């Protein structure tokens, strides 16, 4: 099993990752990026028997030629290159550093690795490197405003933009002292690397402040945005043009050097000593970071700069480490297979890497954002509906917050049209997203949707309407937040009206399945979240995948109207659910399959048709025996379809599941949903072979750079890299 | 003459450039970068005879393959690639955009260009594109604090982080409407491109605010940091994955699209119309931008975001354009040759690109920074001493501000040592710089200097001491700021003491020339600003280049002590000047040359020995006839040396001047200083052949990417790219 895969080690809500695990300059510390920072990361130690020879984990680019004169074609050639490059008779200077130091990667077969949801551990000989990502729950930030703050300690604890690391060197068998090191070569275009030493006596003011604040840290950083820090007084920090220069014995002379592009923390284990050093890998982005809505990171209200983050992180290191162990225990004692543990761990880590908790100082409101992985679209609603199972466990208030953001700022009203372009009343729907990469789109508009299309970038009016309703239902049911439900009565009523209008113009035309496209599409047609898979899954109109979600949405609406005391609307919704189920059943074929498009003659089949079943189950709707009975046959029909599909084309040769028989592009996050449905609802045993195949996709060296990725064309990433959606796997926990 | 050279079109103090002129994706809008942003910039128009065929200035990468599936090796592969890339049966979507649009570069020989200090003009057929950089003087910001502000209008005017552009299309001969366009593809790693349309009716709140503030702008931007804006209501702005998509006729459908990586402003000239559109190219960096000292850009106190900048820029467009013309007139009517106009223009533009006016909110103090070009070191003192002639003309207070920053925070006291390591009292000196790339180094420390070296990265204690004194002398003399001089009495006294101690231990050992190296160098030795040229110029001890600067520094000290009423110290300084001159004279050889190192047997010769003469001349010291007489022979001796050197090895074959006979690495900024000295002091006629050769260096396609670059190894950049120091050429004016 390949162990050289990237994982995103991420704090909560900082849109930041310390990404590590793929060979080469493939990881590093990044804020707000669309992929790994691709920096050199140096973690290693001196060999037992040879002074000056060092081994490191293979997370840097080997054989970098230092001080090479380069053609001036890139912006940083002159900025980052050694000024000596133009030297002539100073060539002798270059050999002033006489001591020869070499760093080589540990051999692959000597490295072992264990990734859990909240930890990642590499072992190599007598060196061990651990990363902790405690992923604590975040208090309900909507209770926090410019004028009011919930318990600042709890908030600060949860929002700290840092992850935690330990390096242990077991020198108990060594008669000589041995150095160890941890550092990186940043590549931010705007800020230099720097050495931080708060205990620096020459800088008396800083030292006094640090002392007063009980901050006693040192480290290396890139400007004020990223850094690696420790509170261990025995550690030495410095910069140089390359890591090897810093492992030479003259490091004391190099301390003040500010031009180095690589920063290391260097420490020494004494003879016969087993020594552990601890570190905080920190992130900080000051000031307004978004446009459209001008917001700051919420953590900037609790930490004044990266040094402050580092001080707090290190002071509370033990507590954070315990939190990580606690989170792991919660997950790991549930008996998941090794493959599922791996998949879930990768999914959770990439999810947190995409989370971004912002604060709008003008509205005095928090904004919870999950960025769409490499695409970085904000709170993409067709992801939110899948990720909500995870958040209902960790931070249910974020689900409500996203629902409110959509209802208040990112909804719109449309008209709908039939196949010959006749227009009819439509109703409310929600945008695909709220913008992209720190740019909020205008209210009522997504960054994604364009008119005049019937494929990628078209509108998703029906899909997003259903997604909002399902999020609302699951949130309300899971939180029993009746106050919120009441406050959204108007929106929920508008949702039902809009659902009806999309089904057909007038009661007689309605069969519970969407027939009318939004006029926002112009001459085009609506699509679903499966925007680049195939027509079987990509087209919205009469999609059976979307129909089952509509059925679930009608059930959720019915339940919500019951709770709101609107019996009439509850009935309307319930009747629509029944109509929808009946229509789907009507298309069953002799072999038990249901076509992907509820039209005559469509042969395509998908696994995704089953997806909608998850919502009533999670909402516990079938605990109402009458309802369970009413849909028993329907659920059985979907199960029958599912089993036939799985046996006839919806599986890859490897055993991996295939969402659509007619496309090689299958999505892991959606597969996890289907696995939950298969096991929980259809009572199928877990498909261990499929799990192995799915894990092998992420482990494939062609894919493993991008941590958790979702869209795989026969096992090769074809989109949705560095992606948060995989947390649907939390459903495996049951 | 090559016209495809980059120029940095820069506001004052924003550390920002709209760089343009080199072919390909070589320019663009950048903040705080070490070189050109290397973005695609699109400027062009529709052809007269063929609808859908466009021509553009060649400032973009041609033949970009759109939507290509790429290996996931770079961080942005998935983030920036078209989501369609994974599509299968949606391939037909890709041809939905039926209209065929092509953009081709104008033929080279149809383009003409004129670069002046405050303008840059490209003409091609019936299209004209102009950039204006008014470079106004900045009011004395040290009078501005958290609680007090000088006239906010004047400050705001001068600090606006914008440059100004006009595109004219002469369609008077055209019977059809023709489109024109201006836009770019940003490459900031953190922010998406976005469309700005304050008049957007769907966004009512924003529209109301804009109306209230009389801001009526539209444009395309990258997050909140860079953007191109207009106030012309007829212009349409949109994003797409490529420029050609935006020139198709369906642009109205594309307006809301937020995922595009390229943004264009598209406009149309009516039949038979000559139309000019105006634009503001704006920059904005919010929040704390530096570490070590936490500061914000001064302009953030006057503009709340980039839209605010754009609104103000466009509202006052005519005034800024007039300012640019005014600045140009001031320079251009001085009768400089074409080559000198070009060199000076390039120098001024690159200088402003490196300027950065910051504000420290805690100390309530402004911080004026000139970044060291591609190296980005802060206020490098051996540059400041050369750039001060320019600032004495534009913003004398910045010279004082830098002097104060060095005196208050970046000075140190050392001991000195002789050749056998004996230590003696030293004294005050100043650090080489104050940090690098937005990272302030610790007080009393530079980013650059390291101990244990005798070449690059060694200490420059004597050089920087002399530089501070010379800056102080020129500032005081030029501004007659006696109050400042009195306030710095202590520092100036310390400077004299330190000068003496570096000359030798005890009066008897002193000959006016530096003999003792700073103990900060450890086992190494001090260097000069010529850190990578050769030993002739690079070594500080007994350097004749440095000796003449010491002589000038003693004269400046003497004059300052006179003004301070310290006759005794004035005498001491005057005597040291005499001693220094005498010593230099003693080393004259039969051929009239003076060795680069004032030691027996040194054969090396340099032009740079003359440099120090500029300071007493600029300070007007030789208006004191007694002093002029006293040093008449000395100056003549330097002149003799200079002429012999120029005739015997200190010239390249091309006619370009060569600072050191023994090195091919010659620096343009220093050459300009020497030209001033040759013409003003030695009364030599201007060397037109040399000017041609120097201009040809910057125009060489191998160098022209980096705008003004300083260090040239036989005409090829070997360091100091994108560099501010060339403003020594301002001395040509007078």
PDB file of N, CA, C and O in Angstrom, chain A residues 31 34 36 72 75 79 82-83 89 93 96 188-190 192 200 258 294 305 374 376 437-438 445 447 452 455 457 531 534 705, chain B residues 31 34 36 72 75 79 82-83 89 93 96 188-190 192 258 294 305 374 376 437 445 447 452 455 457 531 534-535 705:
ATOM      1  N   UNK A  31      -2.638  29.002   2.735  1.00  0.00           N
ATOM      2  CA  UNK A  31      -3.918  29.609   3.110  1.00  0.00           C
ATOM      3  C   UNK A  31      -4.669  29.940   1.837  1.00  0.00           C
ATOM      4  O   UNK A  31      -4.130  30.630   0.964  1.00  0.00           O
ATOM      5  N   UNK A  34      -5.868  26.710  -4.032  1.00  0.00           N
ATOM      6  CA  UNK A  34      -6.705  25.741  -4.727  1.00  0.00           C
ATOM      7  C   UNK A  34      -6.077  24.354  -4.742  1.00  0.00           C
ATOM      8  O   UNK A  34      -6.621  23.433  -5.341  1.00  0.00           O
ATOM      9  N   UNK A  36      -2.316  21.925  -3.045  1.00  0.00           N
ATOM     10  CA  UNK A  36      -1.172  21.957  -2.134  1.00  0.00           C
ATOM     11  C   UNK A  36      -0.261  23.141  -2.442  1.00  0.00           C
ATOM     12  O   UNK A  36      -0.167  23.580  -3.588  1.00  0.00           O
ATOM     13  N   UNK A  72      16.430  35.249 -16.937  1.00  0.00           N
ATOM     14  CA  UNK A  72      15.456  36.108 -16.250  1.00  0.00           C
ATOM     15  C   UNK A  72      14.074  36.019 -16.889  1.00  0.00           C
ATOM     16  O   UNK A  72      13.576  36.961 -17.451  1.00  0.00           O
ATOM     17  N   UNK A  75       9.294  35.810 -12.628  1.00  0.00           N
ATOM     18  CA  UNK A  75       9.296  37.016 -11.815  1.00  0.00           C
ATOM     19  C   UNK A  75      10.260  36.960 -10.639  1.00  0.00           C
ATOM     20  O   UNK A  75      10.712  37.973 -10.154  1.00  0.00           O
ATOM     21  N   UNK A  79      14.766  38.058  -7.588  1.00  0.00           N
ATOM     22  CA  UNK A  79      14.418  38.297  -6.201  1.00  0.00           C
ATOM     23  C   UNK A  79      14.921  37.202  -5.291  1.00  0.00           C
ATOM     24  O   UNK A  79      15.386  37.456  -4.197  1.00  0.00           O
ATOM     25  N   UNK A  82      20.445  33.864  -5.277  1.00  0.00           N
ATOM     26  CA  UNK A  82      21.567  34.302  -4.454  1.00  0.00           C
ATOM     27  C   UNK A  82      22.265  35.455  -5.159  1.00  0.00           C
ATOM     28  O   UNK A  82      22.590  35.389  -6.332  1.00  0.00           O
ATOM     29  N   UNK A  83      22.464  36.525  -4.408  1.00  0.00           N
ATOM     30  CA  UNK A  83      23.073  37.703  -4.991  1.00  0.00           C
ATOM     31  C   UNK A  83      24.492  37.405  -5.478  1.00  0.00           C
ATOM     32  O   UNK A  83      25.037  38.099  -6.311  1.00  0.00           O
ATOM     33  N   UNK A  89      35.319  37.372  -8.897  1.00  0.00           N
ATOM     34  CA  UNK A  89      36.464  36.886  -8.124  1.00  0.00           C
ATOM     35  C   UNK A  89      36.114  36.674  -6.648  1.00  0.00           C
ATOM     36  O   UNK A  89      36.978  36.509  -5.824  1.00  0.00           O
ATOM     37  N   UNK A  93      34.333  32.978  -1.905  1.00  0.00           N
ATOM     38  CA  UNK A  93      33.382  33.147  -0.803  1.00  0.00           C
ATOM     39  C   UNK A  93      32.477  31.930  -0.679  1.00  0.00           C
ATOM     40  O   UNK A  93      32.024  31.570   0.384  1.00  0.00           O
ATOM     41  N   UNK A  96      33.464  29.344   1.635  1.00  0.00           N
ATOM     42  CA  UNK A  96      33.810  29.693   3.016  1.00  0.00           C
ATOM     43  C   UNK A  96      33.233  28.693   4.001  1.00  0.00           C
ATOM     44  O   UNK A  96      33.822  28.372   5.013  1.00  0.00           O
ATOM     45  N   UNK A 188       5.135  32.030  -0.840  1.00  0.00           N
ATOM     46  CA  UNK A 188       4.203  33.154  -0.991  1.00  0.00           C
ATOM     47  C   UNK A 188       4.871  34.235  -1.834  1.00  0.00           C
ATOM     48  O   UNK A 188       6.033  34.560  -1.601  1.00  0.00           O
ATOM     49  N   UNK A 189       4.147  34.798  -2.800  1.00  0.00           N
ATOM     50  CA  UNK A 189       4.803  35.793  -3.659  1.00  0.00           C
ATOM     51  C   UNK A 189       5.029  37.149  -2.997  1.00  0.00           C
ATOM     52  O   UNK A 189       5.749  37.974  -3.542  1.00  0.00           O
ATOM     53  N   UNK A 190       4.431  37.385  -1.851  1.00  0.00           N
ATOM     54  CA  UNK A 190       4.420  38.746  -1.311  1.00  0.00           C
ATOM     55  C   UNK A 190       5.295  38.956  -0.078  1.00  0.00           C
ATOM     56  O   UNK A 190       5.636  40.080   0.247  1.00  0.00           O
ATOM     57  N   UNK A 192       8.593  37.779   2.596  1.00  0.00           N
ATOM     58  CA  UNK A 192       9.825  37.026   2.815  1.00  0.00           C
ATOM     59  C   UNK A 192       9.641  36.012   3.945  1.00  0.00           C
ATOM     60  O   UNK A 192       8.752  36.132   4.773  1.00  0.00           O
ATOM     61  N   UNK A 200      14.560  37.034  21.738  1.00  0.00           N
ATOM     62  CA  UNK A 200      15.669  37.820  21.198  1.00  0.00           C
ATOM     63  C   UNK A 200      15.964  39.016  22.111  1.00  0.00           C
ATOM     64  O   UNK A 200      15.176  39.935  22.247  1.00  0.00           O
ATOM     65  N   UNK A 258      18.489  37.441   7.040  1.00  0.00           N
ATOM     66  CA  UNK A 258      17.079  37.577   6.696  1.00  0.00           C
ATOM     67  C   UNK A 258      16.755  37.242   5.259  1.00  0.00           C
ATOM     68  O   UNK A 258      15.589  37.259   4.874  1.00  0.00           O
ATOM     69  N   UNK A 294     -17.392  42.399   2.420  1.00  0.00           N
ATOM     70  CA  UNK A 294     -16.035  42.559   2.962  1.00  0.00           C
ATOM     71  C   UNK A 294     -15.975  41.956   4.360  1.00  0.00           C
ATOM     72  O   UNK A 294     -16.632  42.433   5.281  1.00  0.00           O
ATOM     73  N   UNK A 305      -2.092  38.294  15.954  1.00  0.00           N
ATOM     74  CA  UNK A 305      -1.177  37.993  14.851  1.00  0.00           C
ATOM     75  C   UNK A 305      -0.715  36.541  15.002  1.00  0.00           C
ATOM     76  O   UNK A 305      -1.151  35.829  15.918  1.00  0.00           O
ATOM     77  N   UNK A 374     -10.640  22.491  -4.874  1.00  0.00           N
ATOM     78  CA  UNK A 374      -9.822  23.188  -5.862  1.00  0.00           C
ATOM     79  C   UNK A 374     -10.614  24.248  -6.610  1.00  0.00           C
ATOM     80  O   UNK A 374     -10.036  25.219  -7.094  1.00  0.00           O
ATOM     81  N   UNK A 376     -12.945  26.149  -5.275  1.00  0.00           N
ATOM     82  CA  UNK A 376     -13.083  27.232  -4.299  1.00  0.00           C
ATOM     83  C   UNK A 376     -14.399  28.022  -4.407  1.00  0.00           C
ATOM     84  O   UNK A 376     -14.454  29.176  -3.982  1.00  0.00           O
ATOM     85  N   UNK A 437     -13.516  31.731  -4.504  1.00  0.00           N
ATOM     86  CA  UNK A 437     -12.156  32.156  -4.108  1.00  0.00           C
ATOM     87  C   UNK A 437     -12.128  33.553  -3.495  1.00  0.00           C
ATOM     88  O   UNK A 437     -11.487  34.463  -4.030  1.00  0.00           O
ATOM     89  N   UNK A 438     -12.834  33.716  -2.396  1.00  0.00           N
ATOM     90  CA  UNK A 438     -12.840  34.973  -1.636  1.00  0.00           C
ATOM     91  C   UNK A 438     -13.582  36.111  -2.333  1.00  0.00           C
ATOM     92  O   UNK A 438     -13.498  37.258  -1.888  1.00  0.00           O
ATOM     93  N   UNK A 445     -27.134  35.731  -7.157  1.00  0.00           N
ATOM     94  CA  UNK A 445     -26.373  35.199  -8.287  1.00  0.00           C
ATOM     95  C   UNK A 445     -25.256  34.289  -7.821  1.00  0.00           C
ATOM     96  O   UNK A 445     -24.613  34.555  -6.813  1.00  0.00           O
ATOM     97  N   UNK A 447     -21.532  32.283  -8.891  1.00  0.00           N
ATOM     98  CA  UNK A 447     -20.411  32.456  -9.821  1.00  0.00           C
ATOM     99  C   UNK A 447     -20.551  31.496 -10.992  1.00  0.00           C
ATOM    100  O   UNK A 447     -20.042  31.747 -12.074  1.00  0.00           O
ATOM    101  N   UNK A 452     -28.343  29.954 -21.397  1.00  0.00           N
ATOM    102  CA  UNK A 452     -28.035  29.509 -22.754  1.00  0.00           C
ATOM    103  C   UNK A 452     -27.301  28.189 -22.828  1.00  0.00           C
ATOM    104  O   UNK A 452     -26.706  27.839 -23.830  1.00  0.00           O
ATOM    105  N   UNK A 455     -25.592  22.074 -20.465  1.00  0.00           N
ATOM    106  CA  UNK A 455     -24.592  21.213 -19.828  1.00  0.00           C
ATOM    107  C   UNK A 455     -23.969  21.983 -18.694  1.00  0.00           C
ATOM    108  O   UNK A 455     -24.635  22.763 -18.008  1.00  0.00           O
ATOM    109  N   UNK A 457     -22.272  24.527 -16.296  1.00  0.00           N
ATOM    110  CA  UNK A 457     -22.505  25.968 -16.082  1.00  0.00           C
ATOM    111  C   UNK A 457     -23.944  26.403 -16.317  1.00  0.00           C
ATOM    112  O   UNK A 457     -24.228  27.593 -16.332  1.00  0.00           O
ATOM    113  N   UNK A 531     -22.698  17.654 -13.086  1.00  0.00           N
ATOM    114  CA  UNK A 531     -22.672  18.539 -14.250  1.00  0.00           C
ATOM    115  C   UNK A 531     -21.782  18.068 -15.370  1.00  0.00           C
ATOM    116  O   UNK A 531     -21.859  18.589 -16.474  1.00  0.00           O
ATOM    117  N   UNK A 534     -22.734  12.517 -17.233  1.00  0.00           N
ATOM    118  CA  UNK A 534     -23.363  12.161 -18.503  1.00  0.00           C
ATOM    119  C   UNK A 534     -24.810  12.652 -18.454  1.00  0.00           C
ATOM    120  O   UNK A 534     -25.261  13.184 -17.437  1.00  0.00           O
ATOM    121  N   UNK A 705      -1.495  13.270  -4.895  1.00  0.00           N
ATOM    122  CA  UNK A 705      -1.048  14.639  -4.625  1.00  0.00           C
ATOM    123  C   UNK A 705      -2.170  15.492  -4.066  1.00  0.00           C
ATOM    124  O   UNK A 705      -1.948  16.367  -3.231  1.00  0.00           O
TER     125      UNK A 705
ATOM    126  N   UNK B  31       1.331  43.744  -6.980  1.00  0.00           N
ATOM    127  CA  UNK B  31       1.641  44.468  -5.745  1.00  0.00           C
ATOM    128  C   UNK B  31       2.713  43.701  -5.007  1.00  0.00           C
ATOM    129  O   UNK B  31       2.554  42.505  -4.744  1.00  0.00           O
ATOM    130  N   UNK B  34       8.552  40.659  -6.777  1.00  0.00           N
ATOM    131  CA  UNK B  34       9.971  40.842  -7.037  1.00  0.00           C
ATOM    132  C   UNK B  34      10.259  40.994  -8.528  1.00  0.00           C
ATOM    133  O   UNK B  34      11.405  41.092  -8.922  1.00  0.00           O
ATOM    134  N   UNK B  36       8.019  41.359 -12.739  1.00  0.00           N
ATOM    135  CA  UNK B  36       6.731  41.526 -13.418  1.00  0.00           C
ATOM    136  C   UNK B  36       5.752  40.437 -12.988  1.00  0.00           C
ATOM    137  O   UNK B  36       6.155  39.318 -12.664  1.00  0.00           O
ATOM    138  N   UNK B  72      -2.210  16.479 -12.827  1.00  0.00           N
ATOM    139  CA  UNK B  72      -2.392  17.237 -11.577  1.00  0.00           C
ATOM    140  C   UNK B  72      -1.087  17.424 -10.826  1.00  0.00           C
ATOM    141  O   UNK B  72      -0.882  16.883  -9.758  1.00  0.00           O
ATOM    142  N   UNK B  75      -0.485  23.259  -8.229  1.00  0.00           N
ATOM    143  CA  UNK B  75      -1.564  23.497  -7.274  1.00  0.00           C
ATOM    144  C   UNK B  75      -2.842  23.989  -7.923  1.00  0.00           C
ATOM    145  O   UNK B  75      -3.917  23.811  -7.408  1.00  0.00           O
ATOM    146  N   UNK B  79      -8.052  23.914  -9.778  1.00  0.00           N
ATOM    147  CA  UNK B  79      -8.768  25.127  -9.417  1.00  0.00           C
ATOM    148  C   UNK B  79      -9.070  26.006 -10.622  1.00  0.00           C
ATOM    149  O   UNK B  79     -10.141  26.572 -10.716  1.00  0.00           O
ATOM    150  N   UNK B  82     -11.016  24.433 -16.557  1.00  0.00           N
ATOM    151  CA  UNK B  82     -12.434  24.417 -16.872  1.00  0.00           C
ATOM    152  C   UNK B  82     -13.030  23.120 -16.342  1.00  0.00           C
ATOM    153  O   UNK B  82     -12.517  22.038 -16.571  1.00  0.00           O
ATOM    154  N   UNK B  83     -14.115  23.281 -15.621  1.00  0.00           N
ATOM    155  CA  UNK B  83     -14.730  22.107 -15.030  1.00  0.00           C
ATOM    156  C   UNK B  83     -15.177  21.126 -16.108  1.00  0.00           C
ATOM    157  O   UNK B  83     -15.375  19.945 -15.859  1.00  0.00           O
ATOM    158  N   UNK B  89     -19.930  13.034 -22.420  1.00  0.00           N
ATOM    159  CA  UNK B  89     -20.870  13.249 -23.510  1.00  0.00           C
ATOM    160  C   UNK B  89     -21.412  14.684 -23.527  1.00  0.00           C
ATOM    161  O   UNK B  89     -22.370  14.975 -24.211  1.00  0.00           O
ATOM    162  N   UNK B  93     -21.363  20.620 -25.580  1.00  0.00           N
ATOM    163  CA  UNK B  93     -21.508  21.916 -24.920  1.00  0.00           C
ATOM    164  C   UNK B  93     -20.425  22.875 -25.366  1.00  0.00           C
ATOM    165  O   UNK B  93     -20.607  24.076 -25.410  1.00  0.00           O
ATOM    166  N   UNK B  96     -21.226  25.117 -28.070  1.00  0.00           N
ATOM    167  CA  UNK B  96     -22.430  25.930 -28.018  1.00  0.00           C
ATOM    168  C   UNK B  96     -22.158  27.349 -28.490  1.00  0.00           C
ATOM    169  O   UNK B  96     -22.989  27.991 -29.102  1.00  0.00           O
ATOM    170  N   UNK B 188      -3.015  36.081  -9.078  1.00  0.00           N
ATOM    171  CA  UNK B 188      -2.872  36.028  -7.620  1.00  0.00           C
ATOM    172  C   UNK B 188      -3.326  34.657  -7.135  1.00  0.00           C
ATOM    173  O   UNK B 188      -4.360  34.160  -7.575  1.00  0.00           O
ATOM    174  N   UNK B 189      -2.555  34.043  -6.229  1.00  0.00           N
ATOM    175  CA  UNK B 189      -2.959  32.691  -5.810  1.00  0.00           C
ATOM    176  C   UNK B 189      -4.153  32.647  -4.868  1.00  0.00           C
ATOM    177  O   UNK B 189      -4.685  31.575  -4.613  1.00  0.00           O
ATOM    178  N   UNK B 190      -4.565  33.787  -4.346  1.00  0.00           N
ATOM    179  CA  UNK B 190      -5.543  33.767  -3.256  1.00  0.00           C
ATOM    180  C   UNK B 190      -6.938  34.258  -3.629  1.00  0.00           C
ATOM    181  O   UNK B 190      -7.897  33.978  -2.924  1.00  0.00           O
ATOM    182  N   UNK B 192     -10.070  35.198  -6.590  1.00  0.00           N
ATOM    183  CA  UNK B 192     -10.618  35.024  -7.925  1.00  0.00           C
ATOM    184  C   UNK B 192     -10.672  36.366  -8.650  1.00  0.00           C
ATOM    185  O   UNK B 192     -10.657  37.430  -8.037  1.00  0.00           O
ATOM    186  N   UNK B 258     -18.886  34.053 -12.809  1.00  0.00           N
ATOM    187  CA  UNK B 258     -17.848  34.419 -11.855  1.00  0.00           C
ATOM    188  C   UNK B 258     -16.620  33.539 -11.904  1.00  0.00           C
ATOM    189  O   UNK B 258     -15.657  33.788 -11.196  1.00  0.00           O
ATOM    190  N   UNK B 294       4.413  46.123  12.565  1.00  0.00           N
ATOM    191  CA  UNK B 294       3.144  45.851  11.884  1.00  0.00           C
ATOM    192  C   UNK B 294       2.573  47.154  11.330  1.00  0.00           C
ATOM    193  O   UNK B 294       2.221  48.053  12.087  1.00  0.00           O
ATOM    194  N   UNK B 305     -11.397  50.973  -0.097  1.00  0.00           N
ATOM    195  CA  UNK B 305     -11.188  49.744  -0.862  1.00  0.00           C
ATOM    196  C   UNK B 305     -10.868  50.138  -2.306  1.00  0.00           C
ATOM    197  O   UNK B 305     -10.784  51.318  -2.641  1.00  0.00           O
ATOM    198  N   UNK B 374      14.177  43.739  -7.291  1.00  0.00           N
ATOM    199  CA  UNK B 374      13.892  42.308  -7.209  1.00  0.00           C
ATOM    200  C   UNK B 374      14.320  41.719  -5.866  1.00  0.00           C
ATOM    201  O   UNK B 374      13.768  40.722  -5.422  1.00  0.00           O
ATOM    202  N   UNK B 376      14.072  43.287  -3.001  1.00  0.00           N
ATOM    203  CA  UNK B 376      13.066  43.767  -2.054  1.00  0.00           C
ATOM    204  C   UNK B 376      13.590  44.065  -0.647  1.00  0.00           C
ATOM    205  O   UNK B 376      12.815  44.039   0.322  1.00  0.00           O
ATOM    206  N   UNK B 437      11.239  42.293   1.829  1.00  0.00           N
ATOM    207  CA  UNK B 437       9.928  41.817   1.351  1.00  0.00           C
ATOM    208  C   UNK B 437       8.871  41.813   2.450  1.00  0.00           C
ATOM    209  O   UNK B 437       8.333  40.779   2.820  1.00  0.00           O
ATOM    210  N   UNK B 445      19.580  45.413  13.191  1.00  0.00           N
ATOM    211  CA  UNK B 445      20.033  44.311  12.341  1.00  0.00           C
ATOM    212  C   UNK B 445      19.493  44.454  10.936  1.00  0.00           C
ATOM    213  O   UNK B 445      18.354  44.870  10.740  1.00  0.00           O
ATOM    214  N   UNK B 447      18.726  42.469   7.127  1.00  0.00           N
ATOM    215  CA  UNK B 447      18.478  41.122   6.610  1.00  0.00           C
ATOM    216  C   UNK B 447      19.725  40.570   5.951  1.00  0.00           C
ATOM    217  O   UNK B 447      19.910  39.362   5.856  1.00  0.00           O
ATOM    218  N   UNK B 452      31.623  36.480   9.557  1.00  0.00           N
ATOM    219  CA  UNK B 452      32.432  35.378   9.048  1.00  0.00           C
ATOM    220  C   UNK B 452      32.652  35.418   7.549  1.00  0.00           C
ATOM    221  O   UNK B 452      33.019  34.420   6.941  1.00  0.00           O
ATOM    222  N   UNK B 455      33.168  38.581   1.566  1.00  0.00           N
ATOM    223  CA  UNK B 455      32.566  38.903   0.271  1.00  0.00           C
ATOM    224  C   UNK B 455      31.117  39.250   0.495  1.00  0.00           C
ATOM    225  O   UNK B 455      30.750  39.850   1.509  1.00  0.00           O
ATOM    226  N   UNK B 457      27.376  39.502   1.470  1.00  0.00           N
ATOM    227  CA  UNK B 457      26.701  39.290   2.760  1.00  0.00           C
ATOM    228  C   UNK B 457      27.554  39.639   3.971  1.00  0.00           C
ATOM    229  O   UNK B 457      27.166  39.362   5.102  1.00  0.00           O
ATOM    230  N   UNK B 531      29.109  44.598  -3.842  1.00  0.00           N
ATOM    231  CA  UNK B 531      29.352  43.356  -3.114  1.00  0.00           C
ATOM    232  C   UNK B 531      29.677  42.175  -4.005  1.00  0.00           C
ATOM    233  O   UNK B 531      30.109  41.150  -3.527  1.00  0.00           O
ATOM    234  N   UNK B 534      34.090  43.018  -7.847  1.00  0.00           N
ATOM    235  CA  UNK B 534      35.420  42.427  -7.733  1.00  0.00           C
ATOM    236  C   UNK B 534      36.084  42.991  -6.485  1.00  0.00           C
ATOM    237  O   UNK B 534      35.511  43.853  -5.819  1.00  0.00           O
ATOM    238  N   UNK B 535      37.254  42.495  -6.155  1.00  0.00           N
ATOM    239  CA  UNK B 535      37.918  42.959  -4.943  1.00  0.00           C
ATOM    240  C   UNK B 535      38.241  44.446  -5.035  1.00  0.00           C
ATOM    241  O   UNK B 535      38.177  45.177  -4.052  1.00  0.00           O
ATOM    242  N   UNK B 705      12.841  42.418 -20.136  1.00  0.00           N
ATOM    243  CA  UNK B 705      11.721  41.948 -19.307  1.00  0.00           C
ATOM    244  C   UNK B 705      11.695  42.655 -17.965  1.00  0.00           C
ATOM    245  O   UNK B 705      10.632  42.913 -17.405  1.00  0.00           O
TER     246      UNK B 705
END
